[in-house]
């Protein structure tokens, strides 16, 4: 799948999204730029070169569900059951890194101790709602990718509140890491959050959701679907195929 995505991606443009803020600090000095240029020529970037799968979605913080972030994931599929991702607040060279996510299959999730499972959020709601997308590749390839992530789980820590949807932001990474969760019901996302992403990136969540409806046949009940049930300040509705284990 990764090879298919890479072979197709150059011909498919993706809309750029600017970061909501820039960290404070002085402009790069000539010495710093020279060191960067030398490092680019002489040093290997092997660990990060493989982060070639791009996803964009949303995360509510588990302890503060109304604190929600747009997350641009750059992921490396280590094997069929395990992927690791670096999270940013945009998809440009000036993006701020604000988190990390590990993605595991249902098979690996079931090997975890009961207490550890409480850190891992389910993915079926993100996929079947159409909110999680892989911009810049043909829809047939995107759907094939999402099919491989059905019934999977993610463990996500956000380490910098860079701001979104007018929420207060921190100029620098502050405080303890925040455990993020997933949206598992319609209405959990703040009004306008998904729509703003769709407008800025020329995406269509509603059409994507309709196209993925048949993937609900693959959905099995997942742990964590009800962890945030009733914790939002507005009515929510079940997503067909998304059920709590």
mmCIF file of C-alpha atoms in Angstrom:
data_model
loop_
_atom_site.group_PDB
_atom_site.id
_atom_site.type_symbol
_atom_site.label_atom_id
_atom_site.label_comp_id
_atom_site.label_asym_id
_atom_site.label_seq_id
_atom_site.Cartn_x
_atom_site.Cartn_y
_atom_site.Cartn_z
ATOM 1 C CA UNK A 1 0.000 0.000 0.000
ATOM 2 C CA UNK A 2 2.766 2.478 0.891
ATOM 3 C CA UNK A 3 4.416 1.830 -2.480
ATOM 4 C CA UNK A 4 1.105 2.476 -4.264
ATOM 5 C CA UNK A 5 0.608 5.757 -2.413
ATOM 6 C CA UNK A 6 4.116 6.949 -3.178
ATOM 7 C CA UNK A 7 3.842 6.065 -6.845
ATOM 8 C CA UNK A 8 0.656 8.096 -7.188
ATOM 9 C CA UNK A 9 1.287 11.079 -4.940
ATOM 10 C CA UNK A 10 3.485 13.271 -7.222
ATOM 11 C CA UNK A 11 0.632 13.776 -9.675
ATOM 12 C CA UNK A 12 -1.881 14.797 -7.029
ATOM 13 C CA UNK A 13 -1.575 18.228 -5.438
ATOM 14 C CA UNK A 14 -2.713 18.934 -1.908
ATOM 15 C CA UNK A 15 -3.826 22.293 -0.556
ATOM 16 C CA UNK A 16 -1.409 24.002 1.816
ATOM 17 C CA UNK A 17 -2.590 25.094 5.263
ATOM 18 C CA UNK A 18 -0.645 27.760 7.139
ATOM 19 C CA UNK A 19 0.185 27.184 10.810
ATOM 20 C CA UNK A 20 -1.923 29.256 13.219
ATOM 21 C CA UNK A 21 1.158 30.795 14.822
ATOM 22 C CA UNK A 22 4.946 30.974 14.737
ATOM 23 C CA UNK A 23 7.145 30.380 17.800
ATOM 24 C CA UNK A 24 8.848 33.470 19.223
ATOM 25 C CA UNK A 25 12.533 33.922 18.508
ATOM 26 C CA UNK A 26 15.102 35.795 16.449
ATOM 27 C CA UNK A 27 15.599 35.166 12.731
ATOM 28 C CA UNK A 28 18.145 32.495 11.851
ATOM 29 C CA UNK A 29 21.692 33.788 11.893
ATOM 30 C CA UNK A 30 23.931 33.241 8.825
ATOM 31 C CA UNK A 31 25.993 30.769 10.881
ATOM 32 C CA UNK A 32 22.887 28.712 11.658
ATOM 33 C CA UNK A 33 21.874 28.636 7.986
ATOM 34 C CA UNK A 34 25.383 27.543 7.006
ATOM 35 C CA UNK A 35 25.306 24.731 9.561
ATOM 36 C CA UNK A 36 21.918 23.602 8.226
ATOM 37 C CA UNK A 37 23.213 23.522 4.666
ATOM 38 C CA UNK A 38 26.234 21.476 5.711
ATOM 39 C CA UNK A 39 24.127 19.063 7.693
ATOM 40 C CA UNK A 40 21.803 18.552 4.731
ATOM 41 C CA UNK A 41 24.756 17.557 2.561
ATOM 42 C CA UNK A 42 26.659 15.426 5.061
ATOM 43 C CA UNK A 43 24.176 13.927 7.505
ATOM 44 C CA UNK A 44 21.637 11.179 6.958
ATOM 45 C CA UNK A 45 17.936 11.766 7.589
ATOM 46 C CA UNK A 46 17.131 8.047 7.534
ATOM 47 C CA UNK A 47 14.746 7.946 10.543
ATOM 48 C CA UNK A 48 12.509 10.692 9.175
ATOM 49 C CA UNK A 49 12.790 9.979 5.449
ATOM 50 C CA UNK A 50 10.248 7.165 5.723
ATOM 51 C CA UNK A 51 7.444 9.303 7.175
ATOM 52 C CA UNK A 52 5.726 9.387 3.806
ATOM 53 C CA UNK A 53 2.034 8.733 4.529
ATOM 54 C CA UNK A 54 0.090 11.955 5.112
ATOM 55 C CA UNK A 55 -3.200 12.007 7.020
ATOM 56 C CA UNK A 56 -5.243 14.885 8.408
ATOM 57 C CA UNK A 57 -7.883 14.595 11.102
ATOM 58 C CA UNK A 58 -8.975 15.916 14.483
ATOM 59 C CA UNK A 59 -8.370 15.141 18.145
ATOM 60 C CA UNK A 60 -10.285 16.118 21.280
ATOM 61 C CA UNK A 61 -8.251 15.953 24.475
ATOM 62 C CA UNK A 62 -9.527 13.107 26.635
ATOM 63 C CA UNK A 63 -9.555 15.084 29.885
ATOM 64 C CA UNK A 64 -10.842 18.273 28.194
ATOM 65 C CA UNK A 65 -13.021 17.161 25.246
ATOM 66 C CA UNK A 66 -13.886 20.694 24.116
ATOM 67 C CA UNK A 67 -10.176 21.361 23.593
ATOM 68 C CA UNK A 68 -9.860 20.122 20.012
ATOM 69 C CA UNK A 69 -7.029 20.237 17.483
ATOM 70 C CA UNK A 70 -6.576 19.737 13.773
ATOM 71 C CA UNK A 71 -3.695 17.301 13.347
ATOM 72 C CA UNK A 72 -1.603 16.769 10.221
ATOM 73 C CA UNK A 73 -0.058 13.301 10.551
ATOM 74 C CA UNK A 74 3.141 12.244 8.782
ATOM 75 C CA UNK A 75 3.413 8.507 9.316
ATOM 76 C CA UNK A 76 5.774 5.614 8.743
ATOM 77 C CA UNK A 77 4.287 2.123 8.493
ATOM 78 C CA UNK A 78 6.834 0.015 10.399
ATOM 79 C CA UNK A 79 5.037 -3.268 9.640
ATOM 80 C CA UNK A 80 1.497 -4.417 8.930
ATOM 81 C CA UNK A 81 0.425 -3.923 12.556
ATOM 82 C CA UNK A 82 2.355 -0.854 13.719
ATOM 83 C CA UNK A 83 2.804 2.714 12.447
ATOM 84 C CA UNK A 84 4.283 5.812 14.044
ATOM 85 C CA UNK A 85 3.390 9.397 13.208
ATOM 86 C CA UNK A 86 4.658 12.910 13.860
ATOM 87 C CA UNK A 87 1.858 15.467 14.228
ATOM 88 C CA UNK A 88 1.895 19.084 13.040
ATOM 89 C CA UNK A 89 -0.571 21.988 13.075
ATOM 90 C CA UNK A 90 -0.246 22.526 9.312
ATOM 91 C CA UNK A 91 1.334 20.996 6.219
ATOM 92 C CA UNK A 92 3.942 23.628 5.296
ATOM 93 C CA UNK A 93 7.653 23.954 6.033
ATOM 94 C CA UNK A 94 6.787 26.349 8.848
ATOM 95 C CA UNK A 95 4.446 23.886 10.587
ATOM 96 C CA UNK A 96 4.734 23.464 14.340
ATOM 97 C CA UNK A 97 5.229 19.915 15.594
ATOM 98 C CA UNK A 98 2.620 19.504 18.314
ATOM 99 C CA UNK A 99 2.351 15.783 18.975
ATOM 100 C CA UNK A 100 3.017 12.134 18.221
ATOM 101 C CA UNK A 101 0.758 9.178 17.522
ATOM 102 C CA UNK A 102 1.319 5.436 17.435
ATOM 103 C CA UNK A 103 -1.153 3.314 15.477
ATOM 104 C CA UNK A 104 -1.622 -0.394 16.120
ATOM 105 C CA UNK A 105 -3.865 -3.093 14.712
ATOM 106 C CA UNK A 106 -6.704 -4.685 16.632
ATOM 107 C CA UNK A 107 -4.480 -7.770 16.989
ATOM 108 C CA UNK A 108 -1.796 -5.835 18.877
ATOM 109 C CA UNK A 109 -4.359 -3.882 20.888
ATOM 110 C CA UNK A 110 -5.782 -7.102 22.284
ATOM 111 C CA UNK A 111 -2.358 -8.021 23.683
ATOM 112 C CA UNK A 112 -2.234 -4.890 25.871
ATOM 113 C CA UNK A 113 -2.913 -4.920 29.632
ATOM 114 C CA UNK A 114 -6.340 -3.575 30.606
ATOM 115 C CA UNK A 115 -4.926 -0.375 32.126
ATOM 116 C CA UNK A 116 -2.802 0.358 29.047
ATOM 117 C CA UNK A 117 -5.846 0.050 26.769
ATOM 118 C CA UNK A 118 -7.328 3.191 28.361
ATOM 119 C CA UNK A 119 -4.675 5.279 26.557
ATOM 120 C CA UNK A 120 -5.602 4.042 23.069
ATOM 121 C CA UNK A 121 -8.471 5.594 21.115
ATOM 122 C CA UNK A 122 -10.545 3.751 18.474
ATOM 123 C CA UNK A 123 -10.365 4.734 14.799
ATOM 124 C CA UNK A 124 -13.597 3.468 13.236
ATOM 125 C CA UNK A 125 -15.471 6.692 14.024
ATOM 126 C CA UNK A 126 -12.773 8.823 12.394
ATOM 127 C CA UNK A 127 -12.809 6.672 9.266
ATOM 128 C CA UNK A 128 -16.545 6.060 8.803
ATOM 129 C CA UNK A 129 -17.420 9.723 9.484
ATOM 130 C CA UNK A 130 -15.121 10.761 6.638
ATOM 131 C CA UNK A 131 -13.196 13.109 8.934
ATOM 132 C CA UNK A 132 -9.843 11.320 8.660
ATOM 133 C CA UNK A 133 -8.424 11.865 5.190
ATOM 134 C CA UNK A 134 -5.261 11.256 3.191
ATOM 135 C CA UNK A 135 -5.112 14.342 0.934
ATOM 136 C CA UNK A 136 -3.260 14.405 -2.343
ATOM 137 C CA UNK A 137 -3.844 10.836 -3.524
ATOM 138 C CA UNK A 138 -6.627 9.359 -5.690
ATOM 139 C CA UNK A 139 -9.784 8.468 -3.815
ATOM 140 C CA UNK A 140 -9.429 4.788 -4.684
ATOM 141 C CA UNK A 141 -6.003 4.705 -3.015
ATOM 142 C CA UNK A 142 -7.241 6.712 -0.027
ATOM 143 C CA UNK A 143 -10.127 4.318 0.535
ATOM 144 C CA UNK A 144 -7.791 1.319 0.283
ATOM 145 C CA UNK A 145 -5.557 2.926 2.918
ATOM 146 C CA UNK A 146 -8.496 3.582 5.260
ATOM 147 C CA UNK A 147 -9.653 0.002 4.806
ATOM 148 C CA UNK A 148 -6.348 -1.194 6.251
ATOM 149 C CA UNK A 149 -6.916 1.030 9.330
ATOM 150 C CA UNK A 150 -10.400 -0.221 10.169
ATOM 151 C CA UNK A 151 -10.589 -1.540 13.759
ATOM 152 C CA UNK A 152 -7.174 -0.052 14.585
ATOM 153 C CA UNK A 153 -6.259 2.098 17.588
ATOM 154 C CA UNK A 154 -4.081 5.145 18.217
ATOM 155 C CA UNK A 155 -2.155 6.436 21.214
ATOM 156 C CA UNK A 156 -1.705 10.191 20.820
ATOM 157 C CA UNK A 157 0.049 12.774 22.949
ATOM 158 C CA UNK A 158 -0.148 16.458 22.122
ATOM 159 C CA UNK A 159 2.712 18.423 23.627
ATOM 160 C CA UNK A 160 1.932 21.940 22.360
ATOM 161 C CA UNK A 161 -1.352 23.788 22.235
ATOM 162 C CA UNK A 162 -0.675 25.815 19.093
ATOM 163 C CA UNK A 163 -4.256 27.051 18.859
ATOM 164 C CA UNK A 164 -7.198 26.326 16.579
ATOM 165 C CA UNK A 165 -10.701 27.687 15.954
ATOM 166 C CA UNK A 166 -9.943 30.805 17.969
ATOM 167 C CA UNK A 167 -8.973 28.887 21.090
ATOM 168 C CA UNK A 168 -6.246 30.320 23.334
ATOM 169 C CA UNK A 169 -2.804 29.070 22.391
ATOM 170 C CA UNK A 170 0.596 28.763 24.032
ATOM 171 C CA UNK A 171 3.486 30.575 22.356
ATOM 172 C CA UNK A 172 5.798 27.716 23.368
ATOM 173 C CA UNK A 173 5.208 24.073 24.373
ATOM 174 C CA UNK A 174 3.907 24.388 27.936
ATOM 175 C CA UNK A 175 2.806 22.029 30.663
ATOM 176 C CA UNK A 176 2.378 18.256 30.656
ATOM 177 C CA UNK A 177 1.535 16.215 27.541
ATOM 178 C CA UNK A 178 -2.185 15.947 26.765
ATOM 179 C CA UNK A 179 -3.691 12.545 25.952
ATOM 180 C CA UNK A 180 -5.856 12.911 22.865
ATOM 181 C CA UNK A 181 -8.927 10.903 21.887
ATOM 182 C CA UNK A 182 -11.105 10.422 18.805
ATOM 183 C CA UNK A 183 -14.551 11.617 17.734
ATOM 184 C CA UNK A 184 -16.944 8.672 17.839
ATOM 185 C CA UNK A 185 -20.310 10.416 17.368
ATOM 186 C CA UNK A 186 -21.652 13.096 15.080
ATOM 187 C CA UNK A 187 -21.809 16.415 16.888
ATOM 188 C CA UNK A 188 -18.739 15.876 19.064
ATOM 189 C CA UNK A 189 -16.574 18.115 16.888
ATOM 190 C CA UNK A 190 -16.999 21.809 17.589
ATOM 191 C CA UNK A 191 -19.324 23.493 15.072
ATOM 192 C CA UNK A 192 -17.271 24.679 12.120
ATOM 193 C CA UNK A 193 -14.134 22.661 12.914
ATOM 194 C CA UNK A 194 -14.494 20.095 10.122
ATOM 195 C CA UNK A 195 -16.038 22.605 7.731
ATOM 196 C CA UNK A 196 -13.112 24.991 8.146
ATOM 197 C CA UNK A 197 -10.647 22.220 7.305
ATOM 198 C CA UNK A 198 -12.686 21.210 4.269
ATOM 199 C CA UNK A 199 -12.809 24.781 2.938
ATOM 200 C CA UNK A 200 -9.110 25.464 3.418
ATOM 201 C CA UNK A 201 -8.002 22.156 1.885
ATOM 202 C CA UNK A 202 -10.779 21.745 -0.706
ATOM 203 C CA UNK A 203 -11.952 18.479 0.865
ATOM 204 C CA UNK A 204 -15.477 17.053 1.168
ATOM 205 C CA UNK A 205 -16.112 15.126 4.367
ATOM 206 C CA UNK A 206 -19.765 14.381 3.533
ATOM 207 C CA UNK A 207 -18.937 12.874 0.132
ATOM 208 C CA UNK A 208 -16.045 10.896 1.624
ATOM 209 C CA UNK A 209 -18.331 9.519 4.319
ATOM 210 C CA UNK A 210 -20.834 8.385 1.715
ATOM 211 C CA UNK A 211 -18.100 6.691 -0.311
ATOM 212 C CA UNK A 212 -16.864 4.802 2.763
ATOM 213 C CA UNK A 213 -20.280 3.612 3.921
ATOM 214 C CA UNK A 214 -19.573 0.064 2.767
ATOM 215 C CA UNK A 215 -16.566 -0.119 5.118
ATOM 216 C CA UNK A 216 -19.024 -0.298 8.031
ATOM 217 C CA UNK A 217 -19.411 -3.993 7.165
ATOM 218 C CA UNK A 218 -15.837 -4.451 8.393
ATOM 219 C CA UNK A 219 -16.358 -2.554 11.659
ATOM 220 C CA UNK A 220 -16.216 -4.488 14.892
ATOM 221 C CA UNK A 221 -17.093 -3.062 18.329
ATOM 222 C CA UNK A 222 -14.153 -1.102 19.718
ATOM 223 C CA UNK A 223 -12.972 -0.176 23.180
ATOM 224 C CA UNK A 224 -13.159 3.519 24.044
ATOM 225 C CA UNK A 225 -16.083 4.490 21.806
ATOM 226 C CA UNK A 226 -18.148 5.557 24.826
ATOM 227 C CA UNK A 227 -15.329 7.117 26.868
ATOM 228 C CA UNK A 228 -16.410 10.672 25.962
ATOM 229 C CA UNK A 229 -20.137 9.974 25.625
ATOM 230 C CA UNK A 230 -22.178 12.767 27.183
ATOM 231 C CA UNK A 231 -19.159 15.023 27.752
ATOM 232 C CA UNK A 232 -19.911 17.533 24.991
ATOM 233 C CA UNK A 233 -22.063 20.646 25.309
ATOM 234 C CA UNK A 234 -24.363 19.724 22.410
ATOM 235 C CA UNK A 235 -26.436 16.783 21.203
ATOM 236 C CA UNK A 236 -24.573 13.910 19.561
ATOM 237 C CA UNK A 237 -25.701 11.074 17.303
ATOM 238 C CA UNK A 238 -24.376 7.583 16.745
ATOM 239 C CA UNK A 239 -22.364 6.885 13.599
ATOM 240 C CA UNK A 240 -23.599 3.721 11.828
ATOM 241 C CA UNK A 241 -21.100 0.921 12.392
ATOM 242 C CA UNK A 242 -19.357 2.600 15.348
ATOM 243 C CA UNK A 243 -20.140 0.664 18.527
ATOM 244 C CA UNK A 244 -18.562 0.305 21.943
ATOM 245 C CA UNK A 245 -16.982 -2.991 22.948
#
